Structure formats: structure tokens, C-alpha cells
Amino acid sequence: MKTIRVALAGNPNVGKTSLLNHLAGTNLKVGNWPGVTVEKKEGKVKFWDYEIHLIDLPGIYTLEPLSEDEWVAYNYLTTEKPDLILNVIETPNMERDLLLTVELLELEIPMILVLNMVDEAQKLGIEVREERLSDLLGVRVLKTNARTGEGVKALLPHIVEVFNSKEKPKALRYSKELEEVLQKAMETGQETKAKLIRKLSTEDRFKEYRESLKRIYAKDVYEIVKDERYATAHGIYKEVVIRRSLTARDITDSIDKLLLHPWFGIPIFLLVMFLVFKISFDFSSPFMDWIDGFIKDFLSPLTLQALDAIGVGEIIKRVVAEAIIGGVGFVFTFLPLIAVIYFMLSLLEFSGYLPRIAFLMDRFMHRLGLHGKSLVPLLLGFGCNVPAIVATKTLETKRDKLLVIAMIPFMSCPARLVVFSFFAVIFFKNPATVIFSLYLLGILTALLTAFVLRKTLFRGSLYHFVMELPPYRLPTLRLLLRVVWVYVKDFLYRAGTLIFAASVVIWLLLNLPPGVKNPSESIAGYIGKTISPIFAPLGLDDWRMSTSLIPAFLAREIVLSSMATIYAVESQEDKKEFNALKALKEQGISLLLAFKEAFINLFNPVPTAFEVEEGSVDGLKGIIAKSLSPASGLAFMVFLLLYTSCLGTVAVMWREAGKRFALLFLAYSFAVGWFFGLLAYRIGSLIWST
Amino acid sequence: MKLEEIKPGQEVMILNLSGKEDILEKIKAMGLRKGRKIALIQKVGRNLLLKVDNSRIVISREIAKNIEVQ
Ligand SMILES: Nc1nc2c(ncn2[C@@H]2O[C@H](COP(=O)(O)OP(=O)(O)OP(=O)(O)O)[C@@H](O)[C@H]2O)c(=O)[nH]1
Ligand SMILES: [Mg+2]
């Protein structure tokens, strides 16, 4: 089987990744703003007798890279020499996109032109004479819609045919004088046009030629070549694009009138964020309650009954009941919240609103010495810190990049939200306000960090702000669900591996040395008690708290599974009567009720998820309520918010900013978390002491 | 006239881009180059939102200072 290496090249946000996902069935990240793909990614597809390797590259406007992601694309195209380039073009913006096409043609690599977004072009009254375009350039031209996948599969046979026939595009012809000099610079006869131009404009021995060109054109070679490229692109555009004038107004322009309004823009943004979180909570909470009940009243007794029937030993039964169902199962309860919040955040990412927030907020950001563009990675941080840190590759300067990387970990992610949503209901009458304040504290800490860094390590002035705003777009439901599924799968995977392992280890440590009666005398208890003095000033001198914080370094949700395991070991419940069939029926009914409640919540203007009923805190919540004061509960949440308690984040920081930076930041975040935790405890103790 | 000086809703043609920064090459590649028609959609804070062909581009005022329009 032969392999064909196909690179997808094109301007940012033209649909390269969407195209690849359709071709190879991958789930690479797609989003409606420029700079979604920042690293080289790959997908494979078997076709006929070939294995086609599709290489997704970050978008570039020109082969003159500035930022790190642009360098990735540039290096791949110029040094790794793919077998074939799929040049993806946003048909509505063909004139702009053709500049890159011309630059790619200079590389003289076999190429196929993909005219994407034909649906939008049609709405805008833009028509392309594809045969003419194909004749002019000597490349095949295909039309696609990478949103729905229309026309995408038709690319495959063409890829194979072009690969086999080694069809080269027609040679570009620039103006006569330039071509003559380029001919003279030719030495082996094999050089590509790109190579010739590079030789001519940089090497000493061609100085004479450069001078002669300068005399003719009255500009530098660099300028001459650029102008030739623009002229060529413009010429092709004029020749192949037909525009019908339309009377209908562009819908994006109308929406922008409102959403980017100088006064209303920011209030609307705040409203949008409020709705995102309100819907996430209100819609998911009935399902969370249902899963909680399902595990407690059905899964757990059923499993124990089954284990009894098989006749396994007491130890196994306890591991299953306390570590797996108690610990891992507990974390599962939060799955609906994770799913719904990612659904909402993805909707934001696909709509095209995200880069507009950057545009709106730049007003405030630039006063703080931050670029509006850096807001995109910061906002992504609310979804997950790890890809957010990777996304800083789009920033043009190292200074901006490091500055933003030092801020991202303070953006509260859904993993933290899960912990907050659990703790806040235990201690506070208005949990929504508490959670909102925690998010705000995270943002403030990030700004403070940036401020201090800018006054000390990262002085220097601000780089220019340049960004493209895409049209508003709607994702297909299928795409949206696929994205949510990726996050859900990731959460399940972590529950099955990290969280599972952590729960079992904790359980073991709680039951060692063998025969230990009181968990506080176990190894886990001993470790917890040893480190608890560190957290005592925060009101967290309970060994159970400090113990659960240690494994939480892997991922924050583990704090919950560990706690659940610890308390499950402490309070071994007695068995109740259990009838599987009857219980299953009850579960079915309550699931239906959950659906009904979720949809009612959706249309309720006030947030309902956090209405705390008096005396309703039971189970783990009840136990924690008894063993912690509200002030120390708050301190615990503040600490967990600010301390970078996530292996994934530290690892990606290490990769992107270096080992020293990552470790120093970890220590810093611990100190900040501890300090603000202390502050929260002290202030909280004053308020709630009566 | 400088691009910085025009009002939202106005449509102009680019006459010249001056300055030496790398970023200028990028904005030219994004479509802001000599002879192109552009419209100013919105001014917010230190930024300008422009429409060029069917794309919308945000640039900061410092760059707009270097763009001569008519
Ligand atoms: N209407 C329409 N939308 C499309 C089409 N192709 C892609 N999109 C949308 O355009 C946006 C950008 O798609 P991506 O695949 O992320 O683009 P990309 O070229 O990989 O972008 P970068 O990685 O940022 O360079 C997404 O919101 C897609 O859903 C199309 O043919 N028609
Ligand atoms: Mg992409």
C-alpha cells in the first residue's frame, strides 16, 4: 500500500480542519475564529490502494510567518515537501485567498484547489468559473461545503490521480524583466520558482542582478516580487469570479450592529455569559439528581446483591462499594453538568462571537497592557486550561505569550465548577453568588498576576492588534454533539483511569496497616495529619480535607472522589431491602421527571438549580456540613480555584513555556491560593462567627 | 486623509501604507492594500473594524495612522 502525504494549506478559518474531519472521520478541533488549529495534526484515510495522510496545518495569510503557529505551517510546507497540497479557499474571499495560492504555486508542488464555503458564496452572489481557473493554473478545482460535507469525498480520487500522474501546476509567469533575471539565476535547472526568488533576493553573488532590477523597477527585489504576486492574484480573480449584486443585506452586518455596539456590546456580553451558566446549571441539575439517585438506590444495591450472589470476599465488596461506587460513581454524578456546559461553550465557539468578545474587551485589556487577541486563549480557559495554553501560539510575541500563559490557570474550568457546585450548596444560602464571586476572584488574580509581571519581568510595549472577525455561522447539530461527546468521553476516560486509580489507592491507604479500625489511624490518616498544619491557618485542619487534596493534584475532581471514598469508609451503611425490578421502574419514572424539570428550568428566567431546601443536605454533603465551618469551606474552594491543581495544565505549561516557568508558576499559584484562602477564612470567620 | 480620521459608515480607497513593521505585510495579505476599497464599520476603544470585500478586519489605531485613504 502506498502512502500519500497531503498538506491542507489555506488562510485561517477557511474550513481546513472541517474538511479533514469529513475526509478522515477525525474529531480535530473546529471553531469559527482564525487560529483554532495551532499545531500540525494528522488524519488518515484508506482509499483504493492508498493510505492518504492528511496533514492539518494552522492557517496562514502569507508565507511570511510572524507567530509560532504560522511558523509551523511555513516550515512544514517549505521544508517537509508534502506530495500534494490541498489549498483550501474561502470562496467569498477569493481575492485575498489567491495571494497564498500564488505563493504556494511558487513551491511547485502538485496541488488541488478546494473552493470551500460554496454555500456562503452563493448567498453573497459570488460565482466562480472553475474550468477557467483550472485552465489558468493547471490545477484541478473542486467545490465543497465542509460544514455539511457536501462534495468533500469527491476529493479522494483526484488526490490519487494527481499523485500518480505527478501533474505539476503551470509555471507562473511574472513580468518579463523579472523572469529574465530569474532565468539567469538558475543553476541546476531544477530550482523551483520559490528557490530562485530566495536566491536572487538574499545571496551575495546575485547583487548585480538585484541592482539591475532596481534600476528598472525603482524598488527592491522583495517589493517587486510582492507586487507581482498581488498582481497575479488580482488578475486571476478578475478572470474567474463573477459577482452579482444583491439587494439583501448581510445578516452578519445586522447582528454586529447590535452585538458590537459601543454601548450595548458589553452589557449584552455579560447577559450572554449569564445565560450560558444559567442554562448549564438549570438544565443539568435534574439529571445530576437523577444519576445520584440511580447510583444510590439502584446501581449500588444491585451490584452488592450481585456480588453477594457470586460470593466474593468482604474486601472486594468493600472496595467496590466504597472506592468504586462511592468514589468514582460520585464523580459520575457531574457528567450532565460537564456535557451541558461544553454544549453551551461550543455553541459560543462555533457562532463567531468569541473573537468579537476580544474586540469588545480590548478597550479594557489594553489599559492593562494586554492585547485584545490574548482574550481568545483566556476565554478558552473557561472551557479547559490545557488547550487554552496551547492556543497562545497565535500570539505574535513571546512576551504576550508568557504573560497570557501565567493568567490562564486562574480561569475557572468546569472541573473546578463541579467542585464549587458541590461545596457551595452545602454552606451557603445563595450558592450562585458564591460561585460567581469565585470566578471573579480567578479573573482578578489573573489580572493582578499580569500586572505584576508586566511591571517586573515583561516590560515592553504592546504589540499591534490585528484580527479577522468571521461571519456568524451555525454549526450542524451533528458537529455540536460530536464535540460534546469528545469532552464527555474524556471525562469518562479520566473517571475510569485517574480517578479510579486514585480512589483505589486512597481506599487502600485508609485500610492499612491491616486491621486498622479507625481510618484516622490508617496510613492515609497519618499522611493527612502530617500535612494538615500547612492548611490549618485556612481552617482546614481536618485530616480528611488535607488527604483528599494530595491526589487532587492529578485533577481537581479527584478531591470529590477522594472525599467520597474517605467518608464512605467511615460511615459504612447498613443494607436495606432491595428489589431490582421495582427499583428499575422507579428510576425510569424519575428520569422522565428529570427531563420534564430540565425543560421547565430552561424557560424559567431566574436560576433555579441552587435553590437550597432547608434540611435537605444529606449523605456526603451532610457529613461535610457537620465537620467544616462555612468559612473553611470557602477557604477550601478559594485554594482549589487558584492553586494549579491539575497535572495536565502543568505538563502543557512545561512544554510551552519551559520547565522553570512551569515549576515556578506552580509554587506561585500554591502561595497565592494559600494566601487568598487564608484571607477568605479570616473574613468568613468574622462574618459567620455569630 | 488618514484611515484613522474617517467615520463609521464611510467607504474609502486605500492610497498607501507606510511604516516598516512586519505586521504591515500581514495586513496587506489580509486584503488591506493599495487600491482596495474598504468601509469602516465601527470604532470601539482603540480599534477599528473594517470591511474589506467579504471579510471583517480589526486593526488598532496605531496601524490605521499609517494608512492613507481617499
Ligand atoms: N457555511 C459554511 N461554513 C463552513 C464551511 N466549512 C467550514 N465552515 C465553518 O467555518 C468555521 C471554520 O472551520 P475550521 O475547519 O475550524 O477552519 P480552519 O481552516 O481549520 O481554521 P483554522 O484552524 O483557524 O485556520 C467553522 O465554524 C466551520 O463550521 C462551509 O463550507 N460552509
Ligand atoms: Mg483548523
mmCIF file with all atom_site columns, C-alpha atoms in Angstrom, chain A residues 61-62 64 66 70 92-93 95-96 99 124 126 222-223 226 230 237 243 250 252-253 256 260-262 356 359-360 362-363 366 370-373 396 462-469 471, chain B residues 8-9 19-36 41-64 66:
data_model
loop_
_atom_site.group_PDB
_atom_site.id
_atom_site.type_symbol
_atom_site.label_atom_id
_atom_site.label_alt_id
_atom_site.label_comp_id
_atom_site.label_asym_id
_atom_site.label_entity_id
_atom_site.label_seq_id
_atom_site.pdbx_PDB_ins_code
_atom_site.Cartn_x
_atom_site.Cartn_y
_atom_site.Cartn_z
_atom_site.occupancy
_atom_site.B_iso_or_equiv
_atom_site.pdbx_formal_charge
_atom_site.auth_seq_id
_atom_site.auth_comp_id
_atom_site.auth_asym_id
_atom_site.auth_atom_id
_atom_site.pdbx_PDB_model_num
ATOM 1  C CA . TYR A 1 61  ? -2.376  34.580 5.101  1.00 0.00 ? 61  TYR A CA 1
ATOM 2  C CA . THR A 1 62  ? 1.045   34.567 3.501  1.00 0.00 ? 62  THR A CA 1
ATOM 3  C CA . GLU A 1 64  ? 5.842   35.217 5.787  1.00 0.00 ? 64  GLU A CA 1
ATOM 4  C CA . LEU A 1 66  ? 5.151   36.006 12.406 1.00 0.00 ? 66  LEU A CA 1
ATOM 5  C CA . GLU A 1 70  ? 2.311   30.457 11.363 1.00 0.00 ? 70  GLU A CA 1
ATOM 6  C CA . PRO A 1 92  ? -16.440 34.553 -0.653 1.00 0.00 ? 92  PRO A CA 1
ATOM 7  C CA . ASN A 1 93  ? -12.961 35.989 -0.070 1.00 0.00 ? 93  ASN A CA 1
ATOM 8  C CA . GLU A 1 95  ? -9.193  37.669 -3.984 1.00 0.00 ? 95  GLU A CA 1
ATOM 9  C CA . ARG A 1 96  ? -7.491  37.657 -0.606 1.00 0.00 ? 96  ARG A CA 1
ATOM 10 C CA . LEU A 1 99  ? -2.308  35.532 -2.768 1.00 0.00 ? 99  LEU A CA 1
ATOM 11 C CA . LEU A 1 124 ? -23.444 36.507 -1.473 1.00 0.00 ? 124 LEU A CA 1
ATOM 12 C CA . ILE A 1 126 ? -20.435 35.095 -5.978 1.00 0.00 ? 126 ILE A CA 1
ATOM 13 C CA . TYR A 1 222 ? 11.414  41.988 -2.364 1.00 0.00 ? 222 TYR A CA 1
ATOM 14 C CA . GLU A 1 223 ? 8.889   44.671 -3.272 1.00 0.00 ? 223 GLU A CA 1
ATOM 15 C CA . LYS A 1 226 ? 5.373   41.039 -3.771 1.00 0.00 ? 226 LYS A CA 1
ATOM 16 C CA . TYR A 1 230 ? -0.550  40.593 -5.805 1.00 0.00 ? 230 TYR A CA 1
ATOM 17 C CA . TYR A 1 237 ? -9.570  36.842 -9.509 1.00 0.00 ? 237 TYR A CA 1
ATOM 18 C CA . ARG A 1 243 ? -20.295 38.895 -8.810 1.00 0.00 ? 243 ARG A CA 1
ATOM 19 C CA . ASP A 1 250 ? -25.612 40.618 5.017  1.00 0.00 ? 250 ASP A CA 1
ATOM 20 C CA . THR A 1 252 ? -23.665 39.381 9.985  1.00 0.00 ? 252 THR A CA 1
ATOM 21 C CA . ASP A 1 253 ? -23.623 43.141 9.480  1.00 0.00 ? 253 ASP A CA 1
ATOM 22 C CA . ASP A 1 256 ? -22.957 43.184 14.563 1.00 0.00 ? 256 ASP A CA 1
ATOM 23 C CA . LEU A 1 260 ? -20.687 45.224 18.710 1.00 0.00 ? 260 LEU A CA 1
ATOM 24 C CA . HIS A 1 261 ? -22.499 48.384 19.658 1.00 0.00 ? 261 HIS A CA 1
ATOM 25 C CA . PRO A 1 262 ? -20.117 50.733 21.511 1.00 0.00 ? 262 PRO A CA 1
ATOM 26 C CA . ARG A 1 356 ? -15.891 39.547 18.946 1.00 0.00 ? 356 ARG A CA 1
ATOM 27 C CA . PHE A 1 359 ? -12.687 43.025 20.070 1.00 0.00 ? 359 PHE A CA 1
ATOM 28 C CA . LEU A 1 360 ? -15.143 44.430 22.630 1.00 0.00 ? 360 LEU A CA 1
ATOM 29 C CA . ASP A 1 362 ? -9.750  45.153 24.105 1.00 0.00 ? 362 ASP A CA 1
ATOM 30 C CA . ARG A 1 363 ? -10.770 48.572 25.443 1.00 0.00 ? 363 ARG A CA 1
ATOM 31 C CA . HIS A 1 366 ? -5.069  47.203 26.537 1.00 0.00 ? 366 HIS A CA 1
ATOM 32 C CA . LEU A 1 370 ? -2.774  43.135 27.289 1.00 0.00 ? 370 LEU A CA 1
ATOM 33 C CA . HIS A 1 371 ? -3.745  42.528 23.805 1.00 0.00 ? 371 HIS A CA 1
ATOM 34 C CA . GLY A 1 372 ? -7.377  42.016 22.820 1.00 0.00 ? 372 GLY A CA 1
ATOM 35 C CA . LYS A 1 373 ? -6.267  38.973 20.918 1.00 0.00 ? 373 LYS A CA 1
ATOM 36 C CA . GLU A 1 396 ? 2.945   37.323 17.953 1.00 0.00 ? 396 GLU A CA 1
ATOM 37 C CA . LEU A 1 462 ? 2.123   46.426 23.378 1.00 0.00 ? 462 LEU A CA 1
ATOM 38 C CA . TYR A 1 463 ? 2.034   44.819 20.018 1.00 0.00 ? 463 TYR A CA 1
ATOM 39 C CA . HIS A 1 464 ? -0.479  45.853 17.405 1.00 0.00 ? 464 HIS A CA 1
ATOM 40 C CA . PHE A 1 465 ? -3.880  44.313 17.415 1.00 0.00 ? 465 PHE A CA 1
ATOM 41 C CA . VAL A 1 466 ? -4.857  42.739 14.114 1.00 0.00 ? 466 VAL A CA 1
ATOM 42 C CA . MET A 1 467 ? -7.562  40.117 13.833 1.00 0.00 ? 467 MET A CA 1
ATOM 43 C CA . GLU A 1 468 ? -10.164 38.917 11.430 1.00 0.00 ? 468 GLU A CA 1
ATOM 44 C CA . LEU A 1 469 ? -13.770 38.596 12.565 1.00 0.00 ? 469 LEU A CA 1
ATOM 45 C CA . PRO A 1 471 ? -19.219 35.889 9.754  1.00 0.00 ? 471 PRO A CA 1
ATOM 46 C CA . PRO B 2 8   ? -18.158 54.759 10.715 1.00 0.00 ? 8   PRO B CA 1
ATOM 47 C CA . GLY B 2 9   ? -20.208 54.030 7.627  1.00 0.00 ? 9   GLY B CA 1
ATOM 48 C CA . GLY B 2 19  ? 5.774   52.011 8.009  1.00 0.00 ? 19  GLY B CA 1
ATOM 49 C CA . LYS B 2 20  ? 8.252   49.245 8.390  1.00 0.00 ? 20  LYS B CA 1
ATOM 50 C CA . GLU B 2 21  ? 6.716   46.757 10.815 1.00 0.00 ? 21  GLU B CA 1
ATOM 51 C CA . ASP B 2 22  ? 6.330   43.087 9.899  1.00 0.00 ? 22  ASP B CA 1
ATOM 52 C CA . ILE B 2 23  ? 2.686   43.320 10.750 1.00 0.00 ? 23  ILE B CA 1
ATOM 53 C CA . LEU B 2 24  ? 2.121   45.513 7.695  1.00 0.00 ? 24  LEU B CA 1
ATOM 54 C CA . GLU B 2 25  ? 2.931   42.612 5.409  1.00 0.00 ? 25  GLU B CA 1
ATOM 55 C CA . LYS B 2 26  ? 0.341   40.588 7.240  1.00 0.00 ? 26  LYS B CA 1
ATOM 56 C CA . ILE B 2 27  ? -2.399  43.162 6.922  1.00 0.00 ? 27  ILE B CA 1
ATOM 57 C CA . LYS B 2 28  ? -1.605  43.575 3.256  1.00 0.00 ? 28  LYS B CA 1
ATOM 58 C CA . ALA B 2 29  ? -2.016  39.848 2.831  1.00 0.00 ? 29  ALA B CA 1
ATOM 59 C CA . MET B 2 30  ? -5.301  40.142 4.706  1.00 0.00 ? 30  MET B CA 1
ATOM 60 C CA . GLY B 2 31  ? -6.518  42.397 1.936  1.00 0.00 ? 31  GLY B CA 1
ATOM 61 C CA . LEU B 2 32  ? -5.621  45.893 3.109  1.00 0.00 ? 32  LEU B CA 1
ATOM 62 C CA . ARG B 2 33  ? -3.558  47.073 0.221  1.00 0.00 ? 33  ARG B CA 1
ATOM 63 C CA . LYS B 2 34  ? -3.224  49.844 -2.265 1.00 0.00 ? 34  LYS B CA 1
ATOM 64 C CA . GLY B 2 35  ? -6.251  50.319 -4.483 1.00 0.00 ? 35  GLY B CA 1
ATOM 65 C CA . ARG B 2 36  ? -8.651  48.280 -2.354 1.00 0.00 ? 36  ARG B CA 1
ATOM 66 C CA . ILE B 2 41  ? -17.990 49.618 10.248 1.00 0.00 ? 41  ILE B CA 1
ATOM 67 C CA . GLN B 2 42  ? -17.279 50.533 13.818 1.00 0.00 ? 42  GLN B CA 1
ATOM 68 C CA . LYS B 2 43  ? -14.803 52.262 16.095 1.00 0.00 ? 43  LYS B CA 1
ATOM 69 C CA . VAL B 2 44  ? -14.559 50.770 19.559 1.00 0.00 ? 44  VAL B CA 1
ATOM 70 C CA . GLY B 2 45  ? -11.867 51.829 22.005 1.00 0.00 ? 45  GLY B CA 1
ATOM 71 C CA . ARG B 2 46  ? -8.523  51.913 20.286 1.00 0.00 ? 46  ARG B CA 1
ATOM 72 C CA . ASN B 2 47  ? -9.681  49.691 17.436 1.00 0.00 ? 47  ASN B CA 1
ATOM 73 C CA . LEU B 2 48  ? -11.280 49.993 14.053 1.00 0.00 ? 48  LEU B CA 1
ATOM 74 C CA . LEU B 2 49  ? -13.457 47.354 12.484 1.00 0.00 ? 49  LEU B CA 1
ATOM 75 C CA . LEU B 2 50  ? -13.145 47.388 8.713  1.00 0.00 ? 50  LEU B CA 1
ATOM 76 C CA . LYS B 2 51  ? -14.905 45.567 5.965  1.00 0.00 ? 51  LYS B CA 1
ATOM 77 C CA . VAL B 2 52  ? -12.780 44.541 3.032  1.00 0.00 ? 52  VAL B CA 1
ATOM 78 C CA . ASP B 2 53  ? -14.530 42.565 0.325  1.00 0.00 ? 53  ASP B CA 1
ATOM 79 C CA . ASN B 2 54  ? -16.438 39.970 2.354  1.00 0.00 ? 54  ASN B CA 1
ATOM 80 C CA . SER B 2 55  ? -14.110 39.873 5.328  1.00 0.00 ? 55  SER B CA 1
ATOM 81 C CA . ARG B 2 56  ? -14.071 41.918 8.511  1.00 0.00 ? 56  ARG B CA 1
ATOM 82 C CA . ILE B 2 57  ? -10.781 43.002 9.939  1.00 0.00 ? 57  ILE B CA 1
ATOM 83 C CA . VAL B 2 58  ? -9.954  44.639 13.250 1.00 0.00 ? 58  VAL B CA 1
ATOM 84 C CA . ILE B 2 59  ? -6.860  46.823 13.401 1.00 0.00 ? 59  ILE B CA 1
ATOM 85 C CA . SER B 2 60  ? -5.637  49.133 16.120 1.00 0.00 ? 60  SER B CA 1
ATOM 86 C CA . ARG B 2 61  ? -5.403  52.873 15.601 1.00 0.00 ? 61  ARG B CA 1
ATOM 87 C CA . GLU B 2 62  ? -1.613  52.922 15.555 1.00 0.00 ? 62  GLU B CA 1
ATOM 88 C CA . ILE B 2 63  ? -1.711  50.919 12.361 1.00 0.00 ? 63  ILE B CA 1
ATOM 89 C CA . ALA B 2 64  ? -4.532  52.992 10.913 1.00 0.00 ? 64  ALA B CA 1
ATOM 90 C CA . ASN B 2 66  ? -0.010  54.573 8.694  1.00 0.00 ? 66  ASN B CA 1
#
